[in-house]
Structures are given as C-alpha cells and as structure tokens.
Amino acid sequence: MNLGFNFIPSRRSPCWLLLATALTLSCSGSDADAEPDPTPRGSGGSSAGGRAAAGSAGDLSSAGQGAGGVAGQGNSGASNGGNSSSAGTHSSGTTSVAGSSAGTAAAGMGSSTGGSSSGGSGRGGASSGGTHSGGTSSGGTSSGGTSSGGTSSGGTSSGGTSSGGTSSGGVSGAGGSGASNCNVAPVDPNATPAAKKLLCYLYSQYKNHVLSGQQETSWSNPQGDISFYQTNTGKYPAILGGDFLYTTTSPSDQGTTTTRAQGYWNAGGIPMIRYHMGAPPNADSYENSMLGYSSTQCNNVVTAGTAENTSYKSKLDYVAANLLTLQNAGVAVILALFHETQPNGWFWWSKCSSSQFLVLYKYSYDYLMITKGVHNIVRLMPFSGSPNSGFYPGASAVDIVGPDTYATNPPFGSLYSSTASIAGSTMPIALHETGSIPQPSTMFPSAAPWLLWSVWAGYQVSNNSLSNIKSAYASPYTVTRDELPDLK
C-alpha cells in the first residue's frame, strides 16, 4: 500500500460545485493500489505492543530544544533494525523544517495572478469581493475570510491583492482564511481552536483549490523529500506527511514524526499523520502491520482483558502521548488512522469484517478523545483505491474522507466519483496518498476537485517528471505552504 498526498486546484471559487454522477470504481487490490515497501525498516527490538527502538536522526529540533538538543530519534525502521538510537544533536537550537527558514512565513497570502475570484468560498473560507468569470457567486462571504475586493464578515481582508482582471475560471490567489466562525465543526465537540480553524480552512478550499502535500521518508532522510520542492519549485508543500511508526513515546524524545510535524506547523504548514501499526499483540513494524487477523482477534482487540486489547491500548497510549505533545504546543493534525482501508485489504484492520471495523474505529477515537483528552485532530477516513461504503463510519464520525491510488492516469476522476458516492457532495475528499501528481487544470472545476494530494515518499522523483511538478506547483489552483493562512 502506498502513502502519499496530492495537490488540488482552484483557489477561491465561491460556489460549491455539484459532483458529477458518481461512478463506481471496482479496483480492488490491484498493483495500482499496492503500497510500495518503504525500506529500510526494522521489525525487531520491541516487546509486544511496544515500539521497535531504532531509527535515524532527524535534522531539526522544532520543539524549542536549545544547543545540543535531541534532533529527533526515529524508531522502528532504521536500516540496521536494531535497538540502538542514532539521534543527532543541534548546535544552534531550533531550525526550520526542510533545513531552511526561508519561505516559512505562512500568514501572508501573496498576490494573486489571476484577477478577482468569486464572492465567497462556501464554508468558512476565503471570500472575495469580485465577480466570477461565470457570473456572481452565490457562496456568500465567510466569517474572517480573505477578501480581494471588499470586507468579509469578520472584517477587512488581509489576503493578497489581485493583479487585475477576472481570470479564466475565476481562479485567483490562494489560501484564504482559517476562520473559526464557519458553518462546520470537527466531530469532536471539544476540538481545539486550531483544529476548528484547520477544518474550516479545508472546507473553504474544497472544490476551489488543491493543497499540495508530500509524505516524508521518515525512516531515512525525511528532510530530503521536502527540500526537493523548495529546490526545484521555490515552494514548500502545504502538507507534510508523517507516520507514527517512526517516532518514540517520551515527550523529551519524540523524534522524526512528531518533532517535524511541530516544526512544519510552526513554519506555516499542516501536518498529516498516519500509523503503520503492528497487529496487536505484536510489536510495531511495517511487516507486522500486514499480518493476518482472525475474526476472533478482531473482536478481542476491543475487548478488555484480552492480550490483543492490552496491546492495542498501549499503542493508542503511544499515539495519544505524541498527539498531546502537539496539542500542548497548539498544533492541529490531520490524523489518518486505518489508512488504505478496504474489504480484505493489506493491513490487519482491513482483515476484520465491516461491522468489526466500525466498532474498532469508534473504540479508537473514543479512547483518544474521551480517555486520553486528545482534541487537536481532524479525522481523515483514509480508504484505499477501492472505497467501500460498508467500512465508512459516517459523517458523524468523520471530518474528511479520501482514497489513494498509485495508478498513472490522473486526475483519477472515477476514483473521486466513487468516493463521493459514499461520502456525499459536501464532505471534502482528499487524495491522501498517491504516486502521481494530478495537474490541477485537469481536476477543476468538476472532473476530480480533490481537497489535497499527498505524494508518497520518493515518488516525487520516481513517478513524476520535474516539468509536471513545476507545472502543478505553478498552477493558480495549487496551495503551497507560503499561501496558507495563520491557523494557530
């Protein structure tokens, strides 16, 4: 199975576009969806339910460690697979993610190159005072949204200015405002202000723009995946992808994933984290995440007193410890537990029946939210390339939804439509993992208006031409890190 993010076009179009007739996609475990083995990985060195303790050093300290602070220990998946830690140290305190502080400011929007966008962007997003090239928008202004020609309901706009004229398709500027007074709220009634702002912002961009994203090679050289974009496009992806398989538990020693997530947020970006969790009661490793799981084990994992449940709660405790570190730092996270879910899928949670999976999903988020007090997340239900309605927890338990694919025929319109047929026309649909970046110009307005794309680690080089990447990043539909509003 693969892990990745994708970009999506348009920036401020005020109308919510109706989805085209949903097409049913029936690609089950095809090669296009099969996840590439993110090697090197280690599977040993940890007790059942614990973390395999190895890993390469991170390149930064984003939690405020001073000189000599721990740079970021990975765990499970170092090339040697042993128990030794290889944390590096800083000689100059906190550094910017991707090794450079250049271009990290996120509050400014920059000037638009396509003229005025339409008047309002639906829920909680960037509004604009101009008219759309197809007529006046009906989306209305959003509270606190960025306006390009007037004032939004939250006050005068702070966004970038239009460079004149109405652009083709009404696209202008990027980003918008993460206003908290929008008409949507996270499924967690006690969500943090940052989580509320993040979800509102995502809704404001859906069907208007696409957020760029990149999954890091957390087990090896994570900073290289992000700095690649800055080197070749002059921009950073809006979204940084991480994996809780590659970090540690102690707040003073949370390495690659958690530390870099905090650093990217502080630099103006959005962290999105998944978890290749080993099948309870086994230790965490990529290999163990794909172990077979019986119906009895699927029941036991949510049943108190069983070995599976004891192990599973310890893994959730570990996730909670990392999320609470981020929560205490004011960071909001797109959390994609149970990624690439499908019937009889690759990972152990997909070996359970649909009814068992829904119980597991509710148990897990209730445990994080109610038992552990985690409230800084936007829940992404991450299907594989074969989204299935039986495994969909429903709008009352999901903030955003999305499939993934490693097919090579973007923009993947059929996959978008099949997901929309399950989640509906208003919930944002993310291409949460992909090998190929779709060109935003082919996505909008209605072919496949993904909320975001996230490229799996290394695939930005192996599966995408540099010209394709530069074109996608230069699109007025694409949101990069410098164009995000201040979501803090």
CSV table of C-alpha atoms in Angstrom, one decimal:
chain,number,residue,atom,x,y,z
A,1,MET,CA,0.0,0.0,0.0
A,2,ASN,CA,1.2,3.4,-0.6
A,3,LEU,CA,1.3,6.6,1.4
A,4,GLY,CA,1.1,10.0,-0.2
A,5,PHE,CA,-0.6,13.3,-0.7
A,6,ASN,CA,-1.8,15.2,-3.7
A,7,PHE,CA,-2.4,18.8,-4.7
A,8,ILE,CA,-5.7,20.2,-6.0
A,9,PRO,CA,-6.6,23.2,-8.0
A,10,SER,CA,-8.7,26.2,-7.7
A,11,ARG,CA,-8.4,28.9,-5.1
A,12,ARG,CA,-11.3,31.0,-4.3
A,13,SER,CA,-14.3,29.9,-6.3
A,14,PRO,CA,-17.3,30.7,-4.1
A,15,CYS,CA,-19.7,28.1,-5.3
A,16,TRP,CA,-19.8,24.5,-4.2
A,17,LEU,CA,-19.8,22.5,-7.4
A,18,LEU,CA,-22.1,19.6,-7.7
A,19,LEU,CA,-20.3,16.4,-8.2
A,20,ALA,CA,-20.7,14.6,-11.5
A,21,THR,CA,-22.7,11.4,-11.5
A,22,ALA,CA,-20.9,9.0,-9.2
A,23,LEU,CA,-19.0,6.3,-11.0
A,24,THR,CA,-18.4,3.1,-9.2
A,25,LEU,CA,-14.8,2.1,-9.0
A,26,SER,CA,-14.2,-1.6,-8.6
A,27,CYS,CA,-10.4,-1.8,-8.5
A,28,SER,CA,-9.7,-4.0,-5.5
A,29,GLY,CA,-6.1,-4.9,-4.6
A,30,SER,CA,-4.5,-4.0,-7.9
A,31,ASP,CA,-0.9,-3.1,-8.4
A,32,ALA,CA,-2.0,0.5,-8.8
A,33,ASP,CA,-3.1,0.5,-5.2
A,34,ALA,CA,-0.4,-1.8,-3.7
A,35,GLU,CA,1.7,0.0,-1.2
A,36,PRO,CA,5.4,0.2,-2.0
A,37,ASP,CA,7.6,-1.3,0.8
A,38,PRO,CA,9.2,1.8,2.4
A,39,THR,CA,12.5,0.2,3.2
A,40,PRO,CA,14.7,0.1,5.1
A,41,ARG,CA,12.6,-1.0,8.0
A,42,GLY,CA,13.4,-2.8,11.2
A,43,SER,CA,10.9,-5.1,12.9
A,44,GLY,CA,12.8,-6.3,16.0
A,45,GLY,CA,13.8,-4.9,19.3
A,46,SER,CA,10.5,-4.3,20.9
A,47,SER,CA,8.2,-6.2,23.2
A,48,ALA,CA,4.7,-7.0,22.2
A,49,GLY,CA,2.7,-3.9,21.8
A,50,GLY,CA,5.8,-1.7,22.2
A,51,ARG,CA,7.9,0.3,19.8
A,52,ALA,CA,10.8,-1.0,17.9
A,53,ALA,CA,13.5,1.3,19.1
A,54,ALA,CA,15.8,2.1,16.2
A,55,GLY,CA,16.0,5.0,13.8
A,56,SER,CA,17.9,7.7,12.1
A,57,ALA,CA,18.4,11.1,13.5
A,58,GLY,CA,16.1,13.9,12.4
A,59,ASP,CA,17.5,17.1,11.1
A,60,LEU,CA,15.9,19.6,13.3
A,61,SER,CA,14.6,20.4,16.8
A,62,SER,CA,11.2,22.1,16.4
A,63,ALA,CA,10.1,21.9,20.0
A,64,GLY,CA,12.4,24.5,21.2
A,65,GLN,CA,15.4,22.5,22.2
A,66,GLY,CA,18.5,24.6,22.6
A,67,ALA,CA,22.0,23.9,21.6
A,68,GLY,CA,22.8,20.3,21.9
A,69,GLY,CA,19.1,19.3,22.0
A,70,VAL,CA,18.0,16.0,20.6
A,71,ALA,CA,17.5,16.3,16.8
A,72,GLY,CA,14.8,13.7,16.5
A,73,GLN,CA,15.0,10.0,17.2
A,74,GLY,CA,13.2,7.7,14.8
A,75,ASN,CA,12.1,4.3,15.8
A,76,SER,CA,11.2,1.1,14.1
A,77,GLY,CA,12.6,1.1,10.6
A,78,ALA,CA,16.2,2.2,10.9
A,79,SER,CA,18.3,0.4,8.3
A,80,ASN,CA,20.0,-1.7,10.9
A,81,GLY,CA,16.8,-2.6,12.6
A,82,GLY,CA,18.4,-2.9,16.0
A,83,ASN,CA,17.9,-1.3,19.3
A,84,SER,CA,20.4,1.5,19.1
A,85,SER,CA,19.3,5.0,18.8
A,86,SER,CA,21.0,7.4,16.4
A,87,ALA,CA,19.8,10.7,17.5
A,88,GLY,CA,21.8,13.7,16.4
A,89,THR,CA,22.1,17.0,18.2
A,90,HIS,CA,21.8,20.6,17.2
A,91,SER,CA,24.5,23.1,17.6
A,92,SER,CA,22.2,26.0,17.2
A,93,GLY,CA,18.9,25.3,18.7
A,94,THR,CA,15.7,25.1,16.7
A,95,THR,CA,15.9,25.1,13.0
A,96,SER,CA,13.3,25.3,10.3
A,97,VAL,CA,11.8,22.1,8.8
A,98,ALA,CA,13.4,21.2,5.5
A,99,GLY,CA,16.7,22.8,6.7
A,100,SER,CA,15.9,26.4,5.9
A,101,SER,CA,14.0,29.1,7.4
A,102,ALA,CA,13.5,30.8,4.0
A,103,GLY,CA,9.9,30.9,2.9
A,104,THR,CA,8.4,29.7,6.1
A,105,ALA,CA,6.1,32.5,6.9
A,106,ALA,CA,2.6,31.4,6.5
A,107,ALA,CA,0.4,34.3,7.4
A,108,GLY,CA,0.7,36.2,4.2
A,109,MET,CA,-1.2,35.1,1.1
A,110,GLY,CA,0.8,36.8,-1.6
A,111,SER,CA,-0.6,38.4,-4.7
A,112,SER,CA,-2.9,36.6,-7.0
A,113,THR,CA,-2.0,36.3,-10.6
A,114,GLY,CA,-5.4,35.6,-12.0
A,115,GLY,CA,-7.6,38.5,-11.0
A,116,SER,CA,-10.5,38.5,-8.7
A,117,SER,CA,-12.1,35.4,-7.5
A,118,SER,CA,-15.8,34.8,-6.8
A,119,GLY,CA,-17.7,36.2,-3.9
A,120,GLY,CA,-17.2,33.8,-1.1
A,121,SER,CA,-16.0,30.2,-0.9
A,122,GLY,CA,-18.7,28.4,0.8
A,123,ARG,CA,-17.9,27.4,4.4
A,124,GLY,CA,-15.5,29.3,6.4
A,125,GLY,CA,-13.1,30.2,3.7
A,126,ALA,CA,-11.7,33.0,1.7
A,127,SER,CA,-14.2,35.4,0.4
A,128,SER,CA,-13.7,37.8,-2.5
A,129,GLY,CA,-15.4,40.9,-3.5
A,130,GLY,CA,-15.1,40.4,-7.2
A,131,THR,CA,-17.3,38.5,-9.6
A,132,HIS,CA,-16.6,35.1,-11.0
A,133,SER,CA,-16.0,34.9,-14.7
A,134,GLY,CA,-19.2,32.9,-15.0
A,135,GLY,CA,-21.2,35.3,-13.0
A,136,THR,CA,-21.7,36.4,-9.4
A,137,SER,CA,-21.0,33.8,-6.9
A,138,SER,CA,-23.7,32.5,-4.5
A,139,GLY,CA,-21.3,31.3,-1.9
A,140,GLY,CA,-21.5,34.3,0.4
A,141,THR,CA,-18.7,35.6,2.5
A,142,SER,CA,-17.2,33.6,5.2
A,143,SER,CA,-16.5,35.0,8.7
A,144,GLY,CA,-12.9,36.1,8.8
A,145,GLY,CA,-12.3,35.0,5.2
A,146,THR,CA,-9.8,36.8,3.0
A,147,SER,CA,-11.4,39.2,0.6
A,148,SER,CA,-9.9,40.5,-2.6
A,149,GLY,CA,-12.2,43.4,-3.2
A,150,GLY,CA,-14.1,44.2,0.0
A,151,THR,CA,-14.6,43.2,3.5
A,152,SER,CA,-15.6,39.8,4.9
A,153,SER,CA,-18.0,39.4,7.8
A,154,GLY,CA,-15.0,39.1,10.1
A,155,GLY,CA,-13.5,42.5,9.0
A,156,THR,CA,-11.3,43.9,6.4
A,157,SER,CA,-9.4,41.3,4.4
A,158,SER,CA,-5.7,40.6,4.9
A,159,GLY,CA,-5.2,38.5,1.9
A,160,GLY,CA,-3.2,39.2,-1.3
A,161,THR,CA,-4.3,41.5,-4.0
A,162,SER,CA,-5.5,40.6,-7.4
A,163,SER,CA,-3.3,41.6,-10.3
A,164,GLY,CA,-6.1,42.6,-12.4
A,165,GLY,CA,-8.9,41.3,-14.5
A,166,THR,CA,-11.1,38.2,-13.9
A,167,SER,CA,-9.1,35.1,-14.5
A,168,SER,CA,-10.3,32.2,-16.6
A,169,GLY,CA,-12.4,30.1,-14.4
A,170,GLY,CA,-12.4,32.7,-11.7
A,171,VAL,CA,-9.3,31.5,-10.0
A,172,SER,CA,-7.3,33.9,-8.0
A,173,GLY,CA,-4.9,34.0,-5.1
A,174,ALA,CA,-4.6,31.0,-2.8
A,175,GLY,CA,-5.1,30.0,0.7
A,176,GLY,CA,-7.8,32.0,2.3
A,177,SER,CA,-8.6,32.4,6.0
A,178,GLY,CA,-8.9,29.7,8.6
A,179,ALA,CA,-11.8,31.5,10.3
A,180,SER,CA,-13.4,29.6,13.2
A,181,ASN,CA,-16.9,31.0,12.6
A,182,CYS,CA,-17.7,28.8,9.6
A,183,ASN,CA,-20.7,26.5,9.4
A,184,VAL,CA,-18.7,23.3,10.1
A,185,ALA,CA,-17.1,21.9,13.2
A,186,PRO,CA,-15.0,18.8,13.9
A,187,VAL,CA,-16.8,15.7,15.1
A,188,ASP,CA,-15.1,16.2,18.4
A,189,PRO,CA,-17.3,18.7,20.3
A,190,ASN,CA,-14.2,19.7,22.4
A,191,ALA,CA,-11.9,20.3,19.4
A,192,THR,CA,-9.1,22.8,20.0
A,193,PRO,CA,-9.3,26.2,18.3
A,194,ALA,CA,-6.6,25.2,15.9
A,195,ALA,CA,-8.4,22.0,14.9
A,196,LYS,CA,-11.6,24.1,14.3
A,197,LYS,CA,-9.7,26.6,12.2
A,198,LEU,CA,-8.0,23.9,10.2
A,199,LEU,CA,-11.2,22.1,9.3
A,200,CYS,CA,-12.9,25.4,8.4
A,201,TYR,CA,-10.0,26.2,6.2
A,202,LEU,CA,-10.1,22.8,4.5
A,203,TYR,CA,-13.8,23.3,3.7
A,204,SER,CA,-13.1,26.8,2.4
A,205,GLN,CA,-10.7,25.4,-0.2
A,206,TYR,CA,-12.6,22.3,-1.2
A,207,LYS,CA,-13.6,22.5,-4.9
A,208,ASN,CA,-11.8,25.8,-5.2
A,209,HIS,CA,-8.2,24.8,-4.7
A,210,VAL,CA,-6.0,21.8,-4.0
A,211,LEU,CA,-3.4,21.7,-1.2
A,212,SER,CA,-0.1,20.3,-2.2
A,213,GLY,CA,1.4,17.5,0.0
A,214,GLN,CA,4.4,15.2,0.4
A,215,GLN,CA,4.9,12.2,2.6
A,216,GLU,CA,8.4,12.1,4.2
A,217,THR,CA,10.8,9.2,4.2
A,218,SER,CA,10.6,9.1,7.9
A,219,TRP,CA,12.8,6.0,8.2
A,220,SER,CA,15.7,7.5,6.3
A,221,ASN,CA,16.2,11.1,5.1
A,222,PRO,CA,12.9,12.9,5.8
A,223,GLN,CA,14.1,16.4,5.1
A,224,GLY,CA,15.2,15.5,1.6
A,225,ASP,CA,11.6,14.9,0.4
A,226,ILE,CA,10.5,18.4,1.4
A,227,SER,CA,13.6,20.3,0.4
A,228,PHE,CA,13.3,18.7,-3.1
A,229,TYR,CA,10.3,21.0,-3.7
A,230,GLN,CA,11.9,24.1,-2.4
A,231,THR,CA,15.0,23.4,-4.6
A,232,ASN,CA,13.0,22.7,-7.7
A,233,THR,CA,10.0,25.0,-7.4
A,234,GLY,CA,10.9,27.6,-4.8
A,235,LYS,CA,7.9,26.4,-2.7
A,236,TYR,CA,7.2,24.0,0.1
A,237,PRO,CA,4.2,21.6,0.1
A,238,ALA,CA,1.3,22.8,2.2
A,239,ILE,CA,1.1,19.5,3.9
A,240,LEU,CA,3.8,17.4,5.5
A,241,GLY,CA,3.0,13.6,5.8
A,242,GLY,CA,4.4,11.6,8.7
A,243,ASP,CA,3.9,8.2,10.2
A,244,PHE,CA,3.7,7.3,13.9
A,245,LEU,CA,5.6,4.1,13.1
A,246,TYR,CA,8.7,6.2,13.1
A,247,THR,CA,8.9,8.1,16.4
A,248,THR,CA,9.1,7.5,20.2
A,249,THR,CA,6.9,8.0,23.2
A,250,SER,CA,8.6,10.2,25.7
A,251,PRO,CA,7.8,13.9,25.1
A,252,SER,CA,11.5,14.7,25.6
A,253,ASP,CA,12.5,12.2,23.0
A,254,GLN,CA,9.8,12.3,20.3
A,255,GLY,CA,11.7,12.3,17.1
A,256,THR,CA,11.2,12.3,13.4
A,257,THR,CA,7.4,12.4,13.0
A,258,THR,CA,6.2,14.4,16.0
A,259,THR,CA,9.1,16.8,16.1
A,260,ARG,CA,9.0,17.5,12.4
A,261,ALA,CA,5.2,17.9,12.5
A,262,GLN,CA,5.5,20.6,15.1
A,263,GLY,CA,8.3,22.3,13.2
A,264,TYR,CA,6.3,22.3,10.0
A,265,TRP,CA,3.3,23.7,11.7
A,266,ASN,CA,5.4,26.5,13.2
A,267,ALA,CA,6.7,27.2,9.7
A,268,GLY,CA,3.2,27.7,8.5
A,269,GLY,CA,2.4,24.2,7.2
A,270,ILE,CA,-0.1,21.4,8.0
A,271,PRO,CA,0.9,18.0,9.4
A,272,MET,CA,-0.9,14.9,8.3
A,273,ILE,CA,0.0,11.7,10.2
A,274,ARG,CA,-0.8,8.0,9.6
A,275,TYR,CA,0.3,4.9,11.5
A,276,HIS,CA,1.5,1.5,10.2
A,277,MET,CA,0.6,-0.1,13.5
A,278,GLY,CA,1.7,-3.7,14.1
A,279,ALA,CA,-1.2,-6.1,14.6
A,280,PRO,CA,-1.9,-6.4,18.3
A,281,PRO,CA,-0.4,-8.0,20.3
A,282,ASN,CA,2.7,-7.9,18.0
A,283,ALA,CA,5.3,-5.2,18.0
A,284,ASP,CA,5.1,-2.3,15.6
A,285,SER,CA,6.8,-2.8,12.3
A,286,TYR,CA,5.7,-2.4,8.7
A,287,GLU,CA,5.7,-6.1,8.2
A,288,ASN,CA,3.6,-6.7,11.3
A,289,SER,CA,1.0,-4.2,10.1
A,290,MET,CA,0.2,-6.6,7.3
A,291,LEU,CA,-0.1,-9.8,9.4
A,292,GLY,CA,-3.3,-11.8,9.1
A,293,TYR,CA,-6.0,-11.2,11.6
A,294,SER,CA,-8.8,-13.6,12.5
A,295,SER,CA,-12.4,-12.7,13.3
A,296,THR,CA,-11.7,-13.7,17.0
A,297,GLN,CA,-8.8,-11.3,17.1
A,298,CYS,CA,-10.9,-8.5,15.6
A,299,ASN,CA,-13.3,-9.0,18.5
A,300,ASN,CA,-10.6,-9.3,21.1
A,301,VAL,CA,-8.8,-6.1,20.1
A,302,VAL,CA,-11.7,-4.1,21.6
A,303,THR,CA,-12.5,-6.5,24.5
A,304,ALA,CA,-11.0,-5.6,27.9
A,305,GLY,CA,-8.7,-8.2,29.4
A,306,THR,CA,-7.5,-9.8,26.2
A,307,ALA,CA,-3.9,-9.8,25.1
A,308,GLU,CA,-4.9,-8.0,21.9
A,309,ASN,CA,-6.8,-5.2,23.8
A,310,THR,CA,-4.0,-4.7,26.3
A,311,SER,CA,-1.5,-4.3,23.5
A,312,TYR,CA,-3.8,-2.1,21.4
A,313,LYS,CA,-4.5,0.3,24.3
A,314,SER,CA,-0.7,0.6,24.8
A,315,LYS,CA,-0.4,1.6,21.1
A,316,LEU,CA,-3.2,4.1,21.4
A,317,ASP,CA,-1.5,5.5,24.6
A,318,TYR,CA,1.6,6.0,22.5
A,319,VAL,CA,-0.3,7.8,19.8
A,320,ALA,CA,-2.0,9.9,22.4
A,321,ALA,CA,1.3,10.9,24.0
A,322,ASN,CA,2.6,12.2,20.7
A,323,LEU,CA,-0.7,14.0,19.8
A,324,LEU,CA,-0.8,15.6,23.3
A,325,THR,CA,2.7,16.9,22.8
A,326,LEU,CA,1.5,18.6,19.6
A,327,GLN,CA,-1.8,19.7,21.3
A,328,ASN,CA,0.1,21.3,24.1
A,329,ALA,CA,2.1,23.2,21.5
A,330,GLY,CA,-1.0,24.4,19.8
A,331,VAL,CA,-0.6,22.2,16.7
A,332,ALA,CA,-3.6,20.7,14.9
A,333,VAL,CA,-3.1,17.5,12.9
A,334,ILE,CA,-4.9,15.7,10.1
A,335,LEU,CA,-5.0,12.1,11.5
A,336,ALA,CA,-5.4,9.2,9.1
A,337,LEU,CA,-5.7,6.1,11.3
A,338,PHE,CA,-6.5,2.9,9.4
A,339,HIS,CA,-5.2,4.1,6.1
A,340,GLU,CA,-6.0,2.2,2.9
A,341,THR,CA,-9.0,0.5,4.4
A,342,GLN,CA,-10.9,-1.8,2.2
A,343,PRO,CA,-12.5,-5.3,2.5
A,344,ASN,CA,-9.8,-8.0,2.9
A,345,GLY,CA,-7.1,-5.3,2.5
A,346,TRP,CA,-3.4,-5.3,3.1
A,347,PHE,CA,-3.4,-4.2,6.8
A,348,TRP,CA,-4.7,-6.1,9.8
A,349,TRP,CA,-7.7,-3.7,10.4
A,350,SER,CA,-8.9,-4.5,6.9
A,351,LYS,CA,-9.0,-8.2,7.7
A,352,CYS,CA,-11.9,-7.5,10.1
A,353,SER,CA,-15.5,-7.5,8.8
A,354,SER,CA,-17.1,-4.2,8.0
A,355,SER,CA,-19.1,-4.3,11.3
A,356,GLN,CA,-16.0,-5.2,13.3
A,357,PHE,CA,-14.0,-2.4,11.7
A,358,LEU,CA,-16.7,0.2,12.5
A,359,VAL,CA,-16.6,-0.9,16.2
A,360,LEU,CA,-12.8,-0.7,16.1
A,361,TYR,CA,-12.9,2.8,14.6
A,362,LYS,CA,-15.3,4.2,17.2
A,363,TYR,CA,-13.4,2.5,20.0
A,364,SER,CA,-10.1,4.0,18.9
A,365,TYR,CA,-11.3,7.6,18.5
A,366,ASP,CA,-13.4,7.5,21.7
A,367,TYR,CA,-10.3,6.2,23.6
A,368,LEU,CA,-8.1,9.1,22.2
A,369,MET,CA,-10.8,11.7,22.7
A,370,ILE,CA,-12.5,10.7,25.9
A,371,THR,CA,-10.0,8.6,27.8
A,372,LYS,CA,-6.8,10.5,26.8
A,373,GLY,CA,-8.1,14.0,26.1
A,374,VAL,CA,-6.8,14.4,22.6
A,375,HIS,CA,-8.8,17.2,20.8
A,376,ASN,CA,-6.4,18.6,18.2
A,377,ILE,CA,-7.2,16.4,15.3
A,378,VAL,CA,-9.1,16.5,12.1
A,379,ARG,CA,-10.2,12.9,11.3
A,380,LEU,CA,-9.5,11.7,7.8
A,381,MET,CA,-11.1,8.3,6.9
A,382,PRO,CA,-8.4,7.0,4.5
A,383,PHE,CA,-9.7,4.4,2.1
A,384,SER,CA,-7.6,2.5,-0.4
A,385,GLY,CA,-8.3,2.7,-4.1
A,386,SER,CA,-11.4,0.6,-3.5
A,387,PRO,CA,-13.5,2.7,-1.2
A,388,ASN,CA,-16.3,0.6,0.3
A,389,SER,CA,-19.5,2.0,1.9
A,390,GLY,CA,-19.6,-0.8,4.5
A,391,PHE,CA,-16.4,0.5,6.0
A,392,TYR,CA,-17.4,4.1,6.1
A,393,PRO,CA,-18.1,5.3,9.7
A,394,GLY,CA,-20.4,8.1,8.6
A,395,ALA,CA,-20.4,11.9,8.7
A,396,SER,CA,-21.0,11.9,12.4
A,397,ALA,CA,-17.6,10.2,13.0
A,398,VAL,CA,-15.5,11.6,10.1
A,399,ASP,CA,-14.2,15.1,9.3
A,400,ILE,CA,-12.9,14.5,5.8
A,401,VAL,CA,-12.5,11.4,3.7
A,402,GLY,CA,-10.4,10.2,0.8
A,403,PRO,CA,-9.0,7.3,-1.2
A,404,ASP,CA,-5.5,6.7,-2.5
A,405,THR,CA,-4.1,5.3,-5.7
A,406,TYR,CA,-0.8,4.5,-7.5
A,407,ALA,CA,-2.4,4.5,-10.9
A,408,THR,CA,-0.8,6.7,-13.6
A,409,ASN,CA,-3.8,8.2,-15.2
A,410,PRO,CA,-4.6,11.3,-13.2
A,411,PRO,CA,-6.7,13.1,-12.2
A,412,PHE,CA,-8.5,9.9,-11.2
A,413,GLY,CA,-12.0,11.1,-11.9
A,414,SER,CA,-13.6,7.7,-11.4
A,415,LEU,CA,-12.0,7.2,-8.0
A,416,TYR,CA,-13.1,10.6,-6.9
A,417,SER,CA,-16.7,9.9,-8.0
A,418,SER,CA,-16.8,6.5,-6.3
A,419,THR,CA,-15.7,8.1,-3.1
A,420,ALA,CA,-18.2,10.9,-3.4
A,421,SER,CA,-21.0,8.3,-3.9
A,422,ILE,CA,-20.2,7.1,-0.4
A,423,ALA,CA,-19.4,10.4,1.5
A,424,GLY,CA,-21.7,12.8,-0.4
A,425,SER,CA,-21.1,16.0,-2.3
A,426,THR,CA,-20.2,18.3,0.6
A,427,MET,CA,-17.6,16.4,2.7
A,428,PRO,CA,-14.1,17.3,1.4
A,429,ILE,CA,-12.4,14.4,-0.4
A,430,ALA,CA,-8.7,14.1,-0.2
A,431,LEU,CA,-6.3,12.1,-2.4
A,432,HIS,CA,-4.4,11.2,0.8
A,433,GLU,CA,-1.8,9.1,-0.9
A,434,THR,CA,-0.6,8.9,-4.5
A,435,GLY,CA,2.3,8.2,-6.7
A,436,SER,CA,1.4,10.7,-9.4
A,437,ILE,CA,0.6,14.4,-9.0
A,438,PRO,CA,-2.6,15.3,-11.0
A,439,GLN,CA,-2.4,18.5,-12.9
A,440,PRO,CA,-4.9,20.9,-11.3
A,441,SER,CA,-6.0,22.2,-14.6
A,442,THR,CA,-7.4,18.7,-15.3
A,443,MET,CA,-9.1,18.4,-11.9
A,444,PHE,CA,-11.2,21.5,-11.9
A,445,PRO,CA,-14.0,22.5,-11.9
A,446,SER,CA,-15.7,19.1,-11.6
A,447,ALA,CA,-13.6,16.2,-13.0
A,448,ALA,CA,-11.9,15.5,-9.7
A,449,PRO,CA,-11.6,18.5,-7.4
A,450,TRP,CA,-9.6,16.9,-4.8
A,451,LEU,CA,-9.1,18.7,-1.5
A,452,LEU,CA,-5.4,17.8,-1.4
A,453,TRP,CA,-2.9,15.4,-2.9
A,454,SER,CA,0.0,13.8,-1.0
A,455,VAL,CA,2.8,12.1,-2.8
A,456,TRP,CA,4.3,9.1,-1.2
A,457,ALA,CA,7.9,9.3,-0.1
A,458,GLY,CA,10.3,9.1,-3.1
A,459,TYR,CA,7.6,9.1,-5.7
A,460,GLN,CA,8.1,12.7,-6.4
A,461,VAL,CA,11.3,11.7,-8.1
A,462,SER,CA,10.5,8.2,-9.4
A,463,ASN,CA,6.9,8.8,-10.7
A,464,ASN,CA,6.8,12.4,-11.7
A,465,SER,CA,8.7,14.5,-14.2
A,466,LEU,CA,10.2,17.7,-13.0
A,467,SER,CA,8.2,19.6,-15.6
A,468,ASN,CA,4.9,18.0,-14.3
A,469,ILE,CA,5.8,19.0,-10.7
A,470,LYS,CA,6.7,22.6,-11.7
A,471,SER,CA,3.5,23.0,-13.7
A,472,ALA,CA,1.4,21.7,-10.8
A,473,TYR,CA,3.1,23.9,-8.2
A,474,ALA,CA,2.8,26.9,-10.5
A,475,SER,CA,-1.0,26.4,-11.0
A,476,PRO,CA,-3.2,29.1,-9.5
A,477,TYR,CA,-5.3,26.2,-8.1
A,478,THR,CA,-2.4,24.8,-6.1
A,479,VAL,CA,-1.9,25.9,-2.5
A,480,THR,CA,1.7,25.8,-1.1
A,481,ARG,CA,2.9,26.4,2.4
A,482,ASP,CA,3.6,30.1,1.9
A,483,GLU,CA,0.0,30.6,0.8
A,484,LEU,CA,-1.7,29.1,3.9
A,485,PRO,CA,-3.3,31.4,6.4
A,486,ASP,CA,-2.3,31.5,10.1
A,487,LEU,CA,-4.2,28.6,11.6
A,488,LYS,CA,-2.7,29.0,15.1
